[in-house]
Amino acid sequence: GRNGVQSSTMGHVLAAIEHMHPDPGEGCFVFATSHGAYGEGLVLVPSQDFLTPEALDHALDVGCGNAPTVAIISGCFSGSFAKPPMARDNRVILTAARDDRTSFGCGAGFQYTVYDRCLLQALDHSAAWQAAYTMIKACVATREKAFQIKASEPQAWFGDSVAGLSIPGPQ
């Protein structure tokens, strides 16, 4: 509908993921950035639903099956997305924070959170997701030290079948 743009209700988000169905040799990529709530997941505005690790895991299982899948979850307390049930053999998962830590830089004065800015920079300078994660962690730690705030400790999961997965370059 409407050029593929839908409101971010839980149903729309999960349905979109469930209908990805990559062709053989292709994979899935999901990037979700929002406010996170401790023990709840990501807040979907304006519906105020929570995208939980369990719901995202199910949608990815339906929509992507065993295809290589990269999920980036940028929000406070998002580390729970880098654990089971999300942590599967065919998935690379990057999260902005440990499951008990906030992520810094959400505010009207910031175009991107610290994590998203570090992520975008790392994607430009890395050939593979593991290398990007190493760069993101260093970048986030440096910025947090500069602001003298508690470390958010970005988390990751690299499934065995995608541990060396490269980042697609410009087409």
PDB file of C-alpha atoms in Angstrom, residues 15-167:
ATOM      1  CA  ALA A  15       3.720  -8.567   8.431  1.00  0.00           C
ATOM      2  CA  ALA A  16       6.345  -6.722   6.368  1.00  0.00           C
ATOM      3  CA  ILE A  17       9.091  -8.935   7.814  1.00  0.00           C
ATOM      4  CA  GLU A  18       7.022 -12.118   7.386  1.00  0.00           C
ATOM      5  CA  HIS A  19       6.578 -11.300   3.675  1.00  0.00           C
ATOM      6  CA  MET A  20      10.267 -10.705   2.858  1.00  0.00           C
ATOM      7  CA  HIS A  21      10.889 -14.200   1.371  1.00  0.00           C
ATOM      8  CA  PRO A  22      14.365 -13.689  -0.136  1.00  0.00           C
ATOM      9  CA  ASP A  23      15.245 -15.577  -3.323  1.00  0.00           C
ATOM     10  CA  PRO A  24      17.940 -18.287  -3.198  1.00  0.00           C
ATOM     11  CA  GLY A  25      21.325 -16.636  -2.669  1.00  0.00           C
ATOM     12  CA  GLU A  26      19.722 -13.571  -1.081  1.00  0.00           C
ATOM     13  CA  GLY A  27      19.305 -12.667   2.569  1.00  0.00           C
ATOM     14  CA  CYS A  28      17.251 -10.492   4.895  1.00  0.00           C
ATOM     15  CA  PHE A  29      18.155  -7.165   6.482  1.00  0.00           C
ATOM     16  CA  VAL A  30      16.131  -5.533   9.258  1.00  0.00           C
ATOM     17  CA  PHE A  31      17.080  -2.238  10.904  1.00  0.00           C
ATOM     18  CA  ALA A  32      14.918  -1.061  13.788  1.00  0.00           C
ATOM     19  CA  THR A  33      15.643   2.097  15.747  1.00  0.00           C
ATOM     20  CA  SER A  34      13.371   3.421  18.472  1.00  0.00           C
ATOM     21  CA  HIS A  35      13.097   3.906  22.206  1.00  0.00           C
ATOM     22  CA  GLY A  36      13.725   0.756  24.183  1.00  0.00           C
ATOM     23  CA  ALA A  37      12.108  -0.192  27.469  1.00  0.00           C
ATOM     24  CA  TYR A  38      13.765  -2.399  30.054  1.00  0.00           C
ATOM     25  CA  GLY A  39      12.617  -6.003  29.651  1.00  0.00           C
ATOM     26  CA  GLU A  40      10.056  -5.033  26.979  1.00  0.00           C
ATOM     27  CA  GLY A  41      11.790  -4.460  23.631  1.00  0.00           C
ATOM     28  CA  LEU A  42      11.469  -1.503  21.235  1.00  0.00           C
ATOM     29  CA  VAL A  43       8.578   0.932  21.469  1.00  0.00           C
ATOM     30  CA  LEU A  44       6.609   1.318  18.227  1.00  0.00           C
ATOM     31  CA  VAL A  45       5.292   4.865  17.977  1.00  0.00           C
ATOM     32  CA  PRO A  46       2.463   5.930  17.695  1.00  0.00           C
ATOM     33  CA  SER A  47       0.818   2.605  18.558  1.00  0.00           C
ATOM     34  CA  GLN A  48       2.876   2.201  21.766  1.00  0.00           C
ATOM     35  CA  ASP A  49       3.194  -1.526  21.116  1.00  0.00           C
ATOM     36  CA  PHE A  50       6.464  -3.213  21.998  1.00  0.00           C
ATOM     37  CA  LEU A  51       8.484  -5.123  19.416  1.00  0.00           C
ATOM     38  CA  THR A  52       9.820  -8.009  21.504  1.00  0.00           C
ATOM     39  CA  PRO A  53      12.694 -10.365  20.682  1.00  0.00           C
ATOM     40  CA  GLU A  54      10.184 -13.235  20.591  1.00  0.00           C
ATOM     41  CA  ALA A  55       7.897 -11.493  18.083  1.00  0.00           C
ATOM     42  CA  LEU A  56      10.815 -10.446  15.847  1.00  0.00           C
ATOM     43  CA  ASP A  57      12.294 -13.958  16.001  1.00  0.00           C
ATOM     44  CA  HIS A  58       8.988 -15.456  14.852  1.00  0.00           C
ATOM     45  CA  ALA A  59       8.562 -12.926  12.012  1.00  0.00           C
ATOM     46  CA  LEU A  60      12.138 -13.526  10.785  1.00  0.00           C
ATOM     47  CA  ASP A  61      11.624 -17.278  10.967  1.00  0.00           C
ATOM     48  CA  VAL A  62       8.478 -17.004   8.812  1.00  0.00           C
ATOM     49  CA  GLY A  63       9.821 -14.399   6.392  1.00  0.00           C
ATOM     50  CA  CYS A  64      13.465 -15.409   6.054  1.00  0.00           C
ATOM     51  CA  GLY A  65      13.731 -19.035   7.165  1.00  0.00           C
ATOM     52  CA  ASN A  66      17.364 -20.119   7.020  1.00  0.00           C
ATOM     53  CA  ALA A  67      18.500 -17.315   4.684  1.00  0.00           C
ATOM     54  CA  PRO A  68      21.420 -15.219   5.973  1.00  0.00           C
ATOM     55  CA  THR A  69      19.790 -12.521   8.096  1.00  0.00           C
ATOM     56  CA  VAL A  70      21.183  -9.314   9.580  1.00  0.00           C
ATOM     57  CA  ALA A  71      19.146  -7.543  12.272  1.00  0.00           C
ATOM     58  CA  ILE A  72      20.280  -4.235  13.740  1.00  0.00           C
ATOM     59  CA  ILE A  73      18.354  -3.139  16.818  1.00  0.00           C
ATOM     60  CA  SER A  74      19.126   0.393  17.958  1.00  0.00           C
ATOM     61  CA  GLY A  75      17.512   1.343  21.248  1.00  0.00           C
ATOM     62  CA  CYS A  76      18.027   1.323  24.990  1.00  0.00           C
ATOM     63  CA  PHE A  77      18.095  -2.113  26.652  1.00  0.00           C
ATOM     64  CA  SER A  78      18.276  -3.771  23.201  1.00  0.00           C
ATOM     65  CA  GLY A  79      20.832  -6.440  24.208  1.00  0.00           C
ATOM     66  CA  SER A  80      18.006  -8.913  24.788  1.00  0.00           C
ATOM     67  CA  PHE A  81      17.713  -9.150  20.969  1.00  0.00           C
ATOM     68  CA  ALA A  82      21.246 -10.667  20.784  1.00  0.00           C
ATOM     69  CA  LYS A  83      20.222 -13.707  22.867  1.00  0.00           C
ATOM     70  CA  PRO A  84      17.916 -16.677  22.285  1.00  0.00           C
ATOM     71  CA  PRO A  85      15.400 -16.957  20.734  1.00  0.00           C
ATOM     72  CA  MET A  86      16.814 -14.338  18.290  1.00  0.00           C
ATOM     73  CA  ALA A  87      20.319 -15.807  18.380  1.00  0.00           C
ATOM     74  CA  ARG A  88      20.140 -18.371  15.561  1.00  0.00           C
ATOM     75  CA  ASP A  89      22.731 -20.027  13.342  1.00  0.00           C
ATOM     76  CA  ASN A  90      21.901 -17.908  10.251  1.00  0.00           C
ATOM     77  CA  ARG A  91      21.746 -14.498  11.941  1.00  0.00           C
ATOM     78  CA  VAL A  92      24.038 -11.570  12.578  1.00  0.00           C
ATOM     79  CA  ILE A  93      22.532  -9.337  15.262  1.00  0.00           C
ATOM     80  CA  LEU A  94      23.904  -5.972  16.338  1.00  0.00           C
ATOM     81  CA  THR A  95      22.336  -4.076  19.247  1.00  0.00           C
ATOM     82  CA  ALA A  96      22.988  -0.602  20.612  1.00  0.00           C
ATOM     83  CA  ALA A  97      23.193  -1.541  24.279  1.00  0.00           C
ATOM     84  CA  ARG A  98      23.412  -4.276  26.860  1.00  0.00           C
ATOM     85  CA  ASP A  99      20.005  -5.542  27.982  1.00  0.00           C
ATOM     86  CA  ASP A 100      20.306  -3.541  31.225  1.00  0.00           C
ATOM     87  CA  ARG A 101      21.867  -0.353  29.827  1.00  0.00           C
ATOM     88  CA  THR A 102      20.574   2.744  28.066  1.00  0.00           C
ATOM     89  CA  SER A 103      21.893   4.020  24.732  1.00  0.00           C
ATOM     90  CA  PHE A 104      23.046   7.637  24.567  1.00  0.00           C
ATOM     91  CA  GLY A 105      22.270  10.496  22.230  1.00  0.00           C
ATOM     92  CA  CYS A 106      18.499  10.372  21.881  1.00  0.00           C
ATOM     93  CA  GLY A 107      17.322  13.957  21.800  1.00  0.00           C
ATOM     94  CA  ALA A 108      16.125  16.785  19.623  1.00  0.00           C
ATOM     95  CA  GLY A 109      19.676  18.097  19.161  1.00  0.00           C
ATOM     96  CA  PHE A 110      20.947  14.845  17.654  1.00  0.00           C
ATOM     97  CA  GLN A 111      20.263  13.760  14.077  1.00  0.00           C
ATOM     98  CA  TYR A 112      21.458  10.247  14.968  1.00  0.00           C
ATOM     99  CA  THR A 113      22.064   8.509  18.270  1.00  0.00           C
ATOM    100  CA  VAL A 114      25.712   7.899  19.114  1.00  0.00           C
ATOM    101  CA  TYR A 115      25.224   4.239  18.173  1.00  0.00           C
ATOM    102  CA  ASP A 116      23.600   4.962  14.798  1.00  0.00           C
ATOM    103  CA  ARG A 117      26.320   7.479  13.912  1.00  0.00           C
ATOM    104  CA  CYS A 118      29.033   4.945  14.820  1.00  0.00           C
ATOM    105  CA  LEU A 119      27.175   2.221  12.900  1.00  0.00           C
ATOM    106  CA  LEU A 120      26.928   4.290   9.714  1.00  0.00           C
ATOM    107  CA  GLN A 121      30.611   5.183   9.950  1.00  0.00           C
ATOM    108  CA  ALA A 122      31.607   1.541  10.509  1.00  0.00           C
ATOM    109  CA  LEU A 123      29.539   0.337   7.536  1.00  0.00           C
ATOM    110  CA  ASP A 124      31.479   2.731   5.307  1.00  0.00           C
ATOM    111  CA  HIS A 125      34.823   1.368   6.504  1.00  0.00           C
ATOM    112  CA  SER A 126      34.250  -2.359   7.052  1.00  0.00           C
ATOM    113  CA  ALA A 127      34.093  -5.291   4.674  1.00  0.00           C
ATOM    114  CA  ALA A 128      32.420  -7.678   7.119  1.00  0.00           C
ATOM    115  CA  TRP A 129      29.906  -7.444   9.973  1.00  0.00           C
ATOM    116  CA  GLN A 130      32.377  -8.708  12.618  1.00  0.00           C
ATOM    117  CA  ALA A 131      34.811  -5.920  11.721  1.00  0.00           C
ATOM    118  CA  ALA A 132      32.002  -3.361  11.768  1.00  0.00           C
ATOM    119  CA  TYR A 133      30.994  -4.478  15.263  1.00  0.00           C
ATOM    120  CA  THR A 134      34.559  -4.067  16.551  1.00  0.00           C
ATOM    121  CA  MET A 135      34.656  -0.553  15.086  1.00  0.00           C
ATOM    122  CA  ILE A 136      31.201   0.363  16.452  1.00  0.00           C
ATOM    123  CA  LYS A 137      32.147  -0.715  19.995  1.00  0.00           C
ATOM    124  CA  ALA A 138      35.326   1.387  19.941  1.00  0.00           C
ATOM    125  CA  CYS A 139      33.505   4.407  18.469  1.00  0.00           C
ATOM    126  CA  VAL A 140      30.652   4.267  21.008  1.00  0.00           C
ATOM    127  CA  ALA A 141      33.068   3.840  23.937  1.00  0.00           C
ATOM    128  CA  THR A 142      35.138   6.844  22.805  1.00  0.00           C
ATOM    129  CA  ARG A 143      32.081   9.107  22.483  1.00  0.00           C
ATOM    130  CA  GLU A 144      30.604   7.973  25.796  1.00  0.00           C
ATOM    131  CA  LYS A 145      33.908   8.664  27.569  1.00  0.00           C
ATOM    132  CA  ALA A 146      33.944  12.140  26.032  1.00  0.00           C
ATOM    133  CA  PHE A 147      30.456  12.791  27.442  1.00  0.00           C
ATOM    134  CA  GLN A 148      31.398  11.071  30.747  1.00  0.00           C
ATOM    135  CA  ILE A 149      28.388   8.782  30.698  1.00  0.00           C
ATOM    136  CA  LYS A 150      27.930   5.134  31.681  1.00  0.00           C
ATOM    137  CA  ALA A 151      28.934   2.709  28.935  1.00  0.00           C
ATOM    138  CA  SER A 152      26.029   1.284  26.921  1.00  0.00           C
ATOM    139  CA  GLU A 153      28.101  -1.737  25.813  1.00  0.00           C
ATOM    140  CA  PRO A 154      26.691  -2.586  22.370  1.00  0.00           C
ATOM    141  CA  GLN A 155      26.085  -6.328  21.945  1.00  0.00           C
ATOM    142  CA  ALA A 156      26.239  -8.713  18.993  1.00  0.00           C
ATOM    143  CA  TRP A 157      25.534 -12.278  17.934  1.00  0.00           C
ATOM    144  CA  PHE A 158      27.211 -14.001  14.990  1.00  0.00           C
ATOM    145  CA  GLY A 159      25.635 -17.343  14.069  1.00  0.00           C
ATOM    146  CA  ASP A 160      28.024 -20.083  12.934  1.00  0.00           C
ATOM    147  CA  SER A 161      26.762 -20.145   9.345  1.00  0.00           C
ATOM    148  CA  VAL A 162      27.153 -16.351   8.910  1.00  0.00           C
ATOM    149  CA  ALA A 163      30.144 -15.584  11.150  1.00  0.00           C
ATOM    150  CA  GLY A 164      32.210 -14.298   8.211  1.00  0.00           C
ATOM    151  CA  LEU A 165      29.326 -12.595   6.398  1.00  0.00           C
ATOM    152  CA  SER A 166      30.475  -9.608   4.352  1.00  0.00           C
ATOM    153  CA  ILE A 167      28.706  -6.275   4.100  1.00  0.00           C
TER     154      ILE A 167
END
